[in-house]
Coordinates of C-alpha atoms and ligand atoms in Angstrom, one line a residue:
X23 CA 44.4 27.6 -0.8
X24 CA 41.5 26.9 -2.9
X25 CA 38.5 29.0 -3.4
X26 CA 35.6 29.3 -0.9
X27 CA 32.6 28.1 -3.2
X28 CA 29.5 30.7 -3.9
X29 CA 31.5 32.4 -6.6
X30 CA 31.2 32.8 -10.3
X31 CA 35.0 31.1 -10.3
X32 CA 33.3 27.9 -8.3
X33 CA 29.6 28.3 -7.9
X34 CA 28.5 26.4 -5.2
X35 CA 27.2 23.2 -6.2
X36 CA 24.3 21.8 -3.9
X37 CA 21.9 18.5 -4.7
X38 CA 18.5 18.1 -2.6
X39 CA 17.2 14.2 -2.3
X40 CA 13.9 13.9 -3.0
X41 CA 11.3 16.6 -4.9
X42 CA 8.6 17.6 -3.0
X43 CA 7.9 20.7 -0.9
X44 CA 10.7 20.6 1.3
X45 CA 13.1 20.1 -1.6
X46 CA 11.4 22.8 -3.5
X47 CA 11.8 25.6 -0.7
X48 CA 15.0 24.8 -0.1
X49 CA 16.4 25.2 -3.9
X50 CA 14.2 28.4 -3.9
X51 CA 16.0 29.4 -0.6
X52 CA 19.6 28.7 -2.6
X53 CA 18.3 30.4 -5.7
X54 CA 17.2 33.4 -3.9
X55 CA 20.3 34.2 -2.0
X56 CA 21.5 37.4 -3.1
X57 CA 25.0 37.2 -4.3
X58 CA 25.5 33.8 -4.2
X59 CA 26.7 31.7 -7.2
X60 CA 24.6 28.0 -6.7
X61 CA 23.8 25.5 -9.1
X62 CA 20.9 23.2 -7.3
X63 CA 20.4 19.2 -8.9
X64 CA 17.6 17.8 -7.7
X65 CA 16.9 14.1 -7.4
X66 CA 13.9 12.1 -7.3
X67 CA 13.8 8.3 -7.6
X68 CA 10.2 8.7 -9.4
X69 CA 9.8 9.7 -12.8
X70 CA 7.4 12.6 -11.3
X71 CA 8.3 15.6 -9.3
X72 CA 6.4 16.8 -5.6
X73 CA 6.6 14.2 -3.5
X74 CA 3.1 14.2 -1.7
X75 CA 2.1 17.3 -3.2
X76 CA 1.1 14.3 -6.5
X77 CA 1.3 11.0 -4.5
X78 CA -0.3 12.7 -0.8
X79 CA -2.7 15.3 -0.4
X80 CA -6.2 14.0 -1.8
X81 CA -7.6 14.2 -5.0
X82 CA -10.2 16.5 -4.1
X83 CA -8.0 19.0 -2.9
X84 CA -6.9 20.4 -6.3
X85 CA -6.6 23.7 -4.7
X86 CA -4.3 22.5 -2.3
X87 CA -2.2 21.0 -5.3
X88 CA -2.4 23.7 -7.3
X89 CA 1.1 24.9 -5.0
X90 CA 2.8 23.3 -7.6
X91 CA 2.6 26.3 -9.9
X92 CA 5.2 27.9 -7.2
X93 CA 7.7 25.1 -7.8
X94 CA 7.2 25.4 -11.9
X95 CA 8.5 29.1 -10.9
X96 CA 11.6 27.8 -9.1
X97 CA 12.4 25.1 -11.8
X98 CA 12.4 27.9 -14.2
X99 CA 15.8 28.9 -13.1
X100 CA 18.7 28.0 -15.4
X101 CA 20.4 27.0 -12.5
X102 CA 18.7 24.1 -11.3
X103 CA 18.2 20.8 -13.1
X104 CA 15.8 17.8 -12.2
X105 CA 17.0 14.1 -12.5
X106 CA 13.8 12.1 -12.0
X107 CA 13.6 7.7 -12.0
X108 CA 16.9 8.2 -9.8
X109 CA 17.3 6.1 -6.8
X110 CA 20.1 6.9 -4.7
X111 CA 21.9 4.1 -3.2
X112 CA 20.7 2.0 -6.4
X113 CA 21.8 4.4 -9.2
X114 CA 24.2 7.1 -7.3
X115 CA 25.7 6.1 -4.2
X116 CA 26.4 8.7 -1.5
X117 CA 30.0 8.7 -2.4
X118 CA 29.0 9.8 -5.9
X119 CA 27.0 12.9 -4.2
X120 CA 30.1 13.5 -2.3
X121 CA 32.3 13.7 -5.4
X122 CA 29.7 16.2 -7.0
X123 CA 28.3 18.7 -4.7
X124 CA 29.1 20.7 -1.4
X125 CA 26.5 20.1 -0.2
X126 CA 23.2 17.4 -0.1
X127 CA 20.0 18.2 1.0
X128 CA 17.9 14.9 2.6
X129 CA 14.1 15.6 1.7
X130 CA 13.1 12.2 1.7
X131 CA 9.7 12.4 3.7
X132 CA 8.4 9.9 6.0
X133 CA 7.8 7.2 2.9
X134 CA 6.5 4.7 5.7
X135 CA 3.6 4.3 8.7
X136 CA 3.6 3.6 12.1
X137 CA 3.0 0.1 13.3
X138 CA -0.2 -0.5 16.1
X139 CA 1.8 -3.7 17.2
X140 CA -1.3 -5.3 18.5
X141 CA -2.8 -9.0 17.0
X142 CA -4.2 -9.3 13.7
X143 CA -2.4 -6.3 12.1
X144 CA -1.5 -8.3 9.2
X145 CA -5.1 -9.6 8.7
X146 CA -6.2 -9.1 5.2
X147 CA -9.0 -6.0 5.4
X148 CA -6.1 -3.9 7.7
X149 CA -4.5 -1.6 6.0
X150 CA -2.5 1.4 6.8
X151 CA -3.9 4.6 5.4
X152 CA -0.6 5.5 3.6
X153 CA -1.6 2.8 1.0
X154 CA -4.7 3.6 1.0
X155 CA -3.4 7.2 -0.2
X156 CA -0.9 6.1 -2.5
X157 CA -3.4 3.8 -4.2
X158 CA -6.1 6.5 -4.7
X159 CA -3.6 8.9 -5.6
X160 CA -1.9 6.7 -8.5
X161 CA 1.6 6.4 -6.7
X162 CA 3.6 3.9 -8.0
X163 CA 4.5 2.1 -5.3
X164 CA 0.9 1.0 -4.1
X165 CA -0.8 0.7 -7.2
X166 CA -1.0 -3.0 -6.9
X167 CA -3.0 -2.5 -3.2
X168 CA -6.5 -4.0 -3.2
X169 CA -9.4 -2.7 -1.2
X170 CA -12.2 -4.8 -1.5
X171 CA -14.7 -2.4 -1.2
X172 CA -17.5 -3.5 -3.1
X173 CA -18.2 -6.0 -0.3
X174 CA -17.9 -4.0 2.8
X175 CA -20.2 -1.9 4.6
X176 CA -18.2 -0.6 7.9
X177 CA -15.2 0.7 7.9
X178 CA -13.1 2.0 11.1
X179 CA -10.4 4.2 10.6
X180 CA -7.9 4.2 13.5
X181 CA -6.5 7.9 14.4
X182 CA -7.5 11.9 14.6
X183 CA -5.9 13.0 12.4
X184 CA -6.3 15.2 8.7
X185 CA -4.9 11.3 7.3
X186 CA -7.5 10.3 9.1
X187 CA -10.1 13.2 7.7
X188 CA -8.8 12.4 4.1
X189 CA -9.7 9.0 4.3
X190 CA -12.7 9.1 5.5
X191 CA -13.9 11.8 3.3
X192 CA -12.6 9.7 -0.2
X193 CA -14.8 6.4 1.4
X194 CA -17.9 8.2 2.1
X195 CA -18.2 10.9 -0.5
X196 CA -20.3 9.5 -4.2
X197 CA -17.3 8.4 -6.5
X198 CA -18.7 10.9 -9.0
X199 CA -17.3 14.0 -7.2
X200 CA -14.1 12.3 -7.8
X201 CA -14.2 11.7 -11.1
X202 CA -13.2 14.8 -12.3
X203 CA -10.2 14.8 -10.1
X204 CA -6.1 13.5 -11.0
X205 CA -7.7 9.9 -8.9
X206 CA -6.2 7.2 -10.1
X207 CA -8.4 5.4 -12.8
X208 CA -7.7 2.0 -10.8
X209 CA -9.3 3.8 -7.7
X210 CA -12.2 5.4 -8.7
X211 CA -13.3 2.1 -10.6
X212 CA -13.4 0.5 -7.1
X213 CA -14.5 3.4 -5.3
X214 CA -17.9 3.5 -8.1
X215 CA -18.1 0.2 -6.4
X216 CA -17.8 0.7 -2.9
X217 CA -20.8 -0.4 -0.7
X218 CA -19.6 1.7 2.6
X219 CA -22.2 3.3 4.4
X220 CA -20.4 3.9 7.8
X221 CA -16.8 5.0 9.0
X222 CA -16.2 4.3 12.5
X223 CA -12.9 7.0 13.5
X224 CA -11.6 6.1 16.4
X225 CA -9.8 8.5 18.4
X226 CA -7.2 7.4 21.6
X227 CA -7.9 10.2 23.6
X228 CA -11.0 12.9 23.0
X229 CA -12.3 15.8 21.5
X230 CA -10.2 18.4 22.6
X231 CA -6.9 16.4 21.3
X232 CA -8.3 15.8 18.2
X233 CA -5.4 16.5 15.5
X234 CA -7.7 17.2 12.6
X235 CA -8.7 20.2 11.4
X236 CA -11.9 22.2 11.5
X237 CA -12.3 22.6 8.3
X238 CA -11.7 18.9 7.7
X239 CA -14.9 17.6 10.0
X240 CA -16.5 20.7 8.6
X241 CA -16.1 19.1 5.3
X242 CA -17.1 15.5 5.8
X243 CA -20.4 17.1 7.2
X244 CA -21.1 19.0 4.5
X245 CA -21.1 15.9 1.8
X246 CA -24.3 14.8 0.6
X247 CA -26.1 12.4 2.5
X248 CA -23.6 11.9 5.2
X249 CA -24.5 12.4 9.2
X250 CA -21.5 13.1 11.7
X251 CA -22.3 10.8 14.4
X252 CA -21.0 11.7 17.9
X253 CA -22.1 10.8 21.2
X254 CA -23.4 13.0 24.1
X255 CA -21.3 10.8 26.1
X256 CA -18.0 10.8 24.1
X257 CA -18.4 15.1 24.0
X258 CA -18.2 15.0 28.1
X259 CA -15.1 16.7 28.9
X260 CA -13.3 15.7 32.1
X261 CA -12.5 18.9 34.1
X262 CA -8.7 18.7 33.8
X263 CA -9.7 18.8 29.7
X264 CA -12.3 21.2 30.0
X265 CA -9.4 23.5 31.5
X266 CA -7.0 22.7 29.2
X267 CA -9.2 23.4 25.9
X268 CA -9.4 27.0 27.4
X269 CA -5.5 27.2 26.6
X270 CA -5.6 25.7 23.1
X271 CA -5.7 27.3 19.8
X272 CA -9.1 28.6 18.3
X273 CA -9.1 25.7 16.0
X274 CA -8.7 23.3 18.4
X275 CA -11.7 25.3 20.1
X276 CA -13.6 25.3 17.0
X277 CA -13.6 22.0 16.6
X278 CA -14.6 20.8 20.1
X279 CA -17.5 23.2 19.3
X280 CA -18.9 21.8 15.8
X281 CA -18.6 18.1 17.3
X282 CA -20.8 19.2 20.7
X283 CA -23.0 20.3 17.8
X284 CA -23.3 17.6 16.5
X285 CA -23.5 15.8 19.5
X286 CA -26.9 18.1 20.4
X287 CA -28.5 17.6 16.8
X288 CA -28.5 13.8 17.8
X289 CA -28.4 11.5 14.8
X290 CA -30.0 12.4 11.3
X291 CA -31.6 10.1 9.0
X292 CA -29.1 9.8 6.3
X293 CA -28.0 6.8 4.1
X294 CA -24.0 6.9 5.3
X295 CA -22.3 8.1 8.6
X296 CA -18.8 9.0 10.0
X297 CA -19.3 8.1 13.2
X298 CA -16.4 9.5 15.8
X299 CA -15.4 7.6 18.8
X300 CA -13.3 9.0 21.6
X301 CA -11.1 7.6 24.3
X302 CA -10.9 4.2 22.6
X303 CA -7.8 2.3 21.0
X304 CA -8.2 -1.3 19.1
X305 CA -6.1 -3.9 21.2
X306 CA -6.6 -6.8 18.5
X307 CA -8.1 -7.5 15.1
X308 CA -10.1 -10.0 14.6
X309 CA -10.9 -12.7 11.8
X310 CA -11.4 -15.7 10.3
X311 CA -9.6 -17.6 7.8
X312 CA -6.9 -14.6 8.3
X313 CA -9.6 -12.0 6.9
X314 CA -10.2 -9.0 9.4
X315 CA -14.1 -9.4 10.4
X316 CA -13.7 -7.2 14.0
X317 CA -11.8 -5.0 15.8
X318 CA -11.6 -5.1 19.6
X319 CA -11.0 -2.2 21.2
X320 CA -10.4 -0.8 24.8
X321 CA -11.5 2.5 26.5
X322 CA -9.1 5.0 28.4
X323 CA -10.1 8.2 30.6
X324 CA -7.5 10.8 30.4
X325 CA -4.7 11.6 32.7
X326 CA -2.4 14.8 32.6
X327 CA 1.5 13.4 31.9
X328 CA 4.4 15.4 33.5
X329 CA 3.6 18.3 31.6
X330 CA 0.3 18.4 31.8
X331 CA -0.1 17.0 28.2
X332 CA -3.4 14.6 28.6
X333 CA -2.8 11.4 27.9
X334 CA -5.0 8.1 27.0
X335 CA -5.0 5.7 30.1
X336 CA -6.2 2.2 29.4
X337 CA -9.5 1.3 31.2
X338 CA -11.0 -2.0 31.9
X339 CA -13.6 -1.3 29.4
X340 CA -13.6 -2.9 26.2
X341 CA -16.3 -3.3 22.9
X342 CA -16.3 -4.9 19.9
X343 CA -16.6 -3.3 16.6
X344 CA -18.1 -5.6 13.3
X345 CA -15.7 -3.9 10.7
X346 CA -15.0 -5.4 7.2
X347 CA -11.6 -2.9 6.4
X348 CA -9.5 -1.3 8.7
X349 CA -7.5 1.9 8.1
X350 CA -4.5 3.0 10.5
X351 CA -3.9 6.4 10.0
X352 CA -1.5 6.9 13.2
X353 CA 0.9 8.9 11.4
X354 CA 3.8 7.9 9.0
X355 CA 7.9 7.2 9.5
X356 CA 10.7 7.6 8.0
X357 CA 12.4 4.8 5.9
X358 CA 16.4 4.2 6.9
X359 CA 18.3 4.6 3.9
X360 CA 21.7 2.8 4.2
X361 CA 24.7 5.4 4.8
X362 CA 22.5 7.8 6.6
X363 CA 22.3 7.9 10.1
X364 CA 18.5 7.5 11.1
X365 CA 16.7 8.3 14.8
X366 CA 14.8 4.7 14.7
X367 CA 12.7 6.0 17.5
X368 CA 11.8 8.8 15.9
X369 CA 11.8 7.4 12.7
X370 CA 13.4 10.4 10.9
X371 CA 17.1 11.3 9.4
X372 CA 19.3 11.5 12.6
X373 CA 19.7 15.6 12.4
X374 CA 19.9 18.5 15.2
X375 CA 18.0 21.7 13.6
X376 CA 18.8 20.5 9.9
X377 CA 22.2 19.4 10.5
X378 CA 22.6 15.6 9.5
X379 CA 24.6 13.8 12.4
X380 CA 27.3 11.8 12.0
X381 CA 25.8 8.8 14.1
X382 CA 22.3 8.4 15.9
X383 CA 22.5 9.4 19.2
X384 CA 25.5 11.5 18.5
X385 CA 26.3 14.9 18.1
X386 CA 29.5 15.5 15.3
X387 CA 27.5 16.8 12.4
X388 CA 28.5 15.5 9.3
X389 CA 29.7 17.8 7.2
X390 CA 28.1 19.0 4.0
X391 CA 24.5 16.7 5.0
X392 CA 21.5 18.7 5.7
X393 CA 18.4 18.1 5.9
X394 CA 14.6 19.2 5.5
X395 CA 11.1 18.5 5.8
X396 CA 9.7 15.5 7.2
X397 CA 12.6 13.8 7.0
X398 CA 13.8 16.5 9.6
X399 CA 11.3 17.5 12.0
X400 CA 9.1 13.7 11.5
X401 CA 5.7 14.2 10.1
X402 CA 3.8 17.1 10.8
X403 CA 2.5 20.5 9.5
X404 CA 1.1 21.3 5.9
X405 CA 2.8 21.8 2.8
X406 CA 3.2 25.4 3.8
X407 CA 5.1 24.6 7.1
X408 CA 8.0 23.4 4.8
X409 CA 8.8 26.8 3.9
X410 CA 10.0 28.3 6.5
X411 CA 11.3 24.9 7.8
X412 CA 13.7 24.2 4.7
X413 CA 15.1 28.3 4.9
X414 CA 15.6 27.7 8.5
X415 CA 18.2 24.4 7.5
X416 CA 19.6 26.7 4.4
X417 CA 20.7 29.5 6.3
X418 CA 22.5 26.7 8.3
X419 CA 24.0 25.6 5.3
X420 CA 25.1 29.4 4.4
X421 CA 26.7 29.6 7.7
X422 CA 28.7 26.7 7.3
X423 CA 29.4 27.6 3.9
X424 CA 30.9 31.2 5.3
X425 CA 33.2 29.1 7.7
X426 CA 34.3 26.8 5.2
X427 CA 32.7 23.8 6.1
X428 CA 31.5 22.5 3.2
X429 CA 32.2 19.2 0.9
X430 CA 35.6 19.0 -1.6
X431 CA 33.9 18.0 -4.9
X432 CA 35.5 17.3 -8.2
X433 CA 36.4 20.7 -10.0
X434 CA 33.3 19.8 -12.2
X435 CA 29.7 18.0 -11.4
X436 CA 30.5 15.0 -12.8
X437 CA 26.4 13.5 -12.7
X438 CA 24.8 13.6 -15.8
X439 CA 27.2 12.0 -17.4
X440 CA 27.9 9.6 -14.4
X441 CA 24.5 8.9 -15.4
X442 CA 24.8 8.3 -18.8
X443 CA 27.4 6.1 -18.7
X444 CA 25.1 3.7 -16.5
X445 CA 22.8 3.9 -18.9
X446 CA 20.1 5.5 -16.5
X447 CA 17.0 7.0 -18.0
X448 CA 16.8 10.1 -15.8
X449 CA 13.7 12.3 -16.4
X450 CA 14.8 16.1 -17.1
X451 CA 12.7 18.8 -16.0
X452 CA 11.7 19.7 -19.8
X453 CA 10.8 16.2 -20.1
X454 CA 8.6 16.3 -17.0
X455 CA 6.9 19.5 -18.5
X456 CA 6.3 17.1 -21.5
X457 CA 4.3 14.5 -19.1
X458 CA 2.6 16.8 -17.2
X459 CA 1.0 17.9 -20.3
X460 CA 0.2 14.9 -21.8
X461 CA -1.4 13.5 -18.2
X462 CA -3.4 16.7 -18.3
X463 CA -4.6 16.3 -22.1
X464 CA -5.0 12.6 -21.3
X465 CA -7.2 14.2 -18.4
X466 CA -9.5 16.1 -20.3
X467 CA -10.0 13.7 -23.1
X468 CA -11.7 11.7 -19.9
X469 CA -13.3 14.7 -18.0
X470 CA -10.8 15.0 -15.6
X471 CA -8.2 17.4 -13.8
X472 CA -5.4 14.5 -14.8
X473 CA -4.9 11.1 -16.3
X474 CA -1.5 9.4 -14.2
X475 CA -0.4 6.7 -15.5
X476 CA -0.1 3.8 -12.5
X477 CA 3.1 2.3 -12.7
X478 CA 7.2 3.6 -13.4
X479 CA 7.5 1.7 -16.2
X480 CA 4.3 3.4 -17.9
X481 CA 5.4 6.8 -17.0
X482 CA 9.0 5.9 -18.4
X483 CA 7.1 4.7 -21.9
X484 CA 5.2 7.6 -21.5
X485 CA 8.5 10.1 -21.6
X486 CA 10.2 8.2 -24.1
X487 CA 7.4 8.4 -26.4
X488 CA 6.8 12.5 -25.8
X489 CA 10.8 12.6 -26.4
X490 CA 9.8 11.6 -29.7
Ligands
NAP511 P1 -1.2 13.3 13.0 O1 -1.8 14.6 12.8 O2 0.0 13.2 13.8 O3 -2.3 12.3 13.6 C1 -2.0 11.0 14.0 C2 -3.2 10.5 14.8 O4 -2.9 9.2 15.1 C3 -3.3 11.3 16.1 O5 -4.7 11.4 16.4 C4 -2.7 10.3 17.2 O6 -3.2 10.4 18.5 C5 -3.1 9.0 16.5 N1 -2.3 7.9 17.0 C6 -0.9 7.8 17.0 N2 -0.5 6.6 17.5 C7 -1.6 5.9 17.8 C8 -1.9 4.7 18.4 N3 -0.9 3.9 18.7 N4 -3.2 4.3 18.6 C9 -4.2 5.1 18.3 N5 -4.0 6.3 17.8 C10 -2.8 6.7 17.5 O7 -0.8 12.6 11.6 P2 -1.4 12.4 10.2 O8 -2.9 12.4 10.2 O9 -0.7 11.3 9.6 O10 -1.0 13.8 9.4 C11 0.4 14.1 9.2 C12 0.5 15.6 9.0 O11 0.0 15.9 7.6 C13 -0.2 16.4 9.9 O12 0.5 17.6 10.2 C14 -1.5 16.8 9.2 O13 -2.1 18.0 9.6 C15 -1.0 16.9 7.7 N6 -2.0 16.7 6.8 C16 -2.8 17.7 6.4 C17 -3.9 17.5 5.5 C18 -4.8 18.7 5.2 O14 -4.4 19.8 5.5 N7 -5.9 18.4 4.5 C19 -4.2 16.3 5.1 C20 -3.4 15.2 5.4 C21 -2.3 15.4 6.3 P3 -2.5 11.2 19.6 O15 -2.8 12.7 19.3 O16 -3.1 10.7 20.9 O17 -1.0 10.9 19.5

């Protein structure tokens, strides 16, 4: 009978997918366990490690970034190894994973956004706020985006949510604040640029279901010459909402509070606005000569669901919004990567508490397939929820591990040199600690936190030439 793995004789051999938070807790969960003998590879298809940690939360965040000290720490260990600029199911199939490791980790995020499905969405000026992100935050796959800002004035960002906050904060802040930031050069060029004075949020249902933050409004407030705009009549809360607020969190309280501020203080005389919108949902964008120039939209009044949850329900009420760019920030999805069984309704890795399935809609787990973060649980919480989250799905993985149930791998982990032989230019983590350098020197030469290069193949030039 061969060897359970988890021993010096056959440490257990475990590969995560993907390298931001979610991967990074769960190969610090592995690392950690006391007594166990692991080796953790981690695979990225960038050239850059931390998923939206780099390519998500906003440049002006940098504290918020700064987590990325804590998974320095965890690369540390001898034990685990970072292959970077490796796709799976272009460079490594699934079967190759399955001949090297026991186990795989999925902690490919939600790479994609959720669709409106109303007319116009493909209208040039409508844009989903995930490119938007990716653009300003030098991620290679939207660095080609444009955003012709120098020519609009309103913009209406679709959506409650701390997306929704991020965006509307980068539009209406001065450039200059950002120019000390990691923002992509490409993106603060425009942004220097931009000629937008308002941001139009608009919210499906009202205050008190507001997903953003406190501190996020807070923050938009507090920016130079910028008013938050809200209407007396948007801040009147319909009784059945009214009693619900009373059982919500004291941040969802909090923020009710500071928009019925701002609601009293009436509007202020400043040069730019983020003006919030409740109860209302666009139903069509609008153009001419397929560029967006409007965006229709349709009021609701709320009305408790089965559980009491309120819910939007469409009116016969409608306005129309002049709007030269439209953002959608209703929340992202998950990408379906062939081999992988994927909940297309929920738009995530088909999984029951971290356990990939066998099939969507079925309930064999497949054996040796976990997985973690967004690509688990679909796309909520902050970066800190992932930790907790991704030693929830290892301790599964130990369990099964302890019963036997793991993958049968080659005696040895065959990768890197799998790797080599296809000539793959995989990124190392010393040769990440090389780039990260060299973006931060780049940085400082131009007064800022870091310079990213925009594109793979410049990051790939950029390794090869550190390697020396
Ligand atoms: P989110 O918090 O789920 O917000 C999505 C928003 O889109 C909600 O207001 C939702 O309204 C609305 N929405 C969904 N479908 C819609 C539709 N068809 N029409 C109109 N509105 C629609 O998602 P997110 O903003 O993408 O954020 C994702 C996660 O990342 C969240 O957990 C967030 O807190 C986190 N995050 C945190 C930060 C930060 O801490 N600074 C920054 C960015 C993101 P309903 O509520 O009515 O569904």
């Amino acid at each position: 009978m061969s060897q359970r793995p988890g021993t010096g004789e056959v440490p257990l051999r475990v590969c995560t997918i993907g390298s931001g938070p979610s991967a990074f807790y769960a190969a610090e969960s592995l690392l950690k366990t006391p007594g166990l003998e692991v080796r953790v590879d981690m695979f990225e298809r960038l050239p850059t490690p931390f998923g939206l940690v780099r390519g998500g939360v906003a440049p002006d965040h940098q504290k918020i970034k700064s987590v990325s000290k804590v998974y320095d720490k965890i690369a540390e260990d001898p034990r685990f190894r970072f292959f970077g600029n490796v796709r799976i199911g272009r460079d490594l199939a699934i079967a190759d994973l399955e001949r090297n490791y026991h186990a795989i980790v999925w902690a490919i995020g939600c790479e994609s956004d959720n669709r409106l499905g109303i007319p116009g969405e493909d209208l040039a000026g409508v844009h989903s706020a995930t490119e938007f992100v990716g653009w300003y935050n030098g991620h290679p796959d939207h660095r080609d985006r444009s955003f012709d800002l120098a020519r609009a004035q309103r913009v209406v960002v679709v959506g409650n949510g701390n997306v929704a906050m991020d965006v509307s904060r980068i539009l209406l802040q001065p450039a200059e604040r950002l120019a000390t930031t990691d923002i992509a050069d490409h993106a603060l060029s425009i942004l220097r640029q931009s000629t937008v004075r308002e941001v139009v949020l608009l919210g499906r249902r009202g205050p008190a279901q507001a997903a953003f933050s406190p501190k996020e409004i807070e923050e938009i407030a507090e920016l130079p010459d910028v008013d938050v705009a809200v209407s007396a009549d948007d801040m009147q809360l319909d009784p059945h909402s009214a009693a619900w607020l009373e059982t919500q969190s004291r941040s969802v309280q909090r923020t009710v509070k500071f928009l019925q501020e701002c609601a009293a203080r009436g509007p202020q005389d400043r040069p730019k606005r983020l003006c919030c919108r409740f109860l209302t949902a666009p139903i069509a964008f609008e153009g001419n000569s397929g560029r967006l120039q409007r965006v229709r939209v349709q009021h609701a009044e709320l009305a408790p669901d089965a559980d009491g949850t309120p819910r939007a329900k469409p009116i016969d009420r409608f306005t129309t919004i002049e709007a030269d760019l439209v953002l959608k920030a209703v929340g992202y999805r998950g990408i379906e990567l062939p081999g992988l069984a994927f909940d297309s309704k929920r738009g995530i890795v088909a999984n029951r508490d971290g356990r990939a399935l066998q099939t969507a809609g079925g309930s064999d787990v497949r054996t040796g397939h976990y997985v973690v973060g967004w690509a688990k649980r679909g796309p909520t919480g902050l970066v800190g929820t992932n930790s907790p989250d991704s030693k929830a799905t290892i301790e599964l993985l130990l369990e099964d591990l302890r019963d036997g149930k793991t993958m049968q791998p080659a005696p040895q982990c065959g990768t890197e040199a799998t790797l080599r032989n296809k000539g793959i230019d995989f990124v190392s983590w010393s040769d990440w600690l090389q780039l990260d350098a060299h973006e931060r020197s780049e940085g400082e030469a131009r007064g800022k936190a870091r310079h990213k290069e925009p594109s793979t193949e410049a990051l790939m030039r950029a390794v090869r030439a550190l390697r020396g």
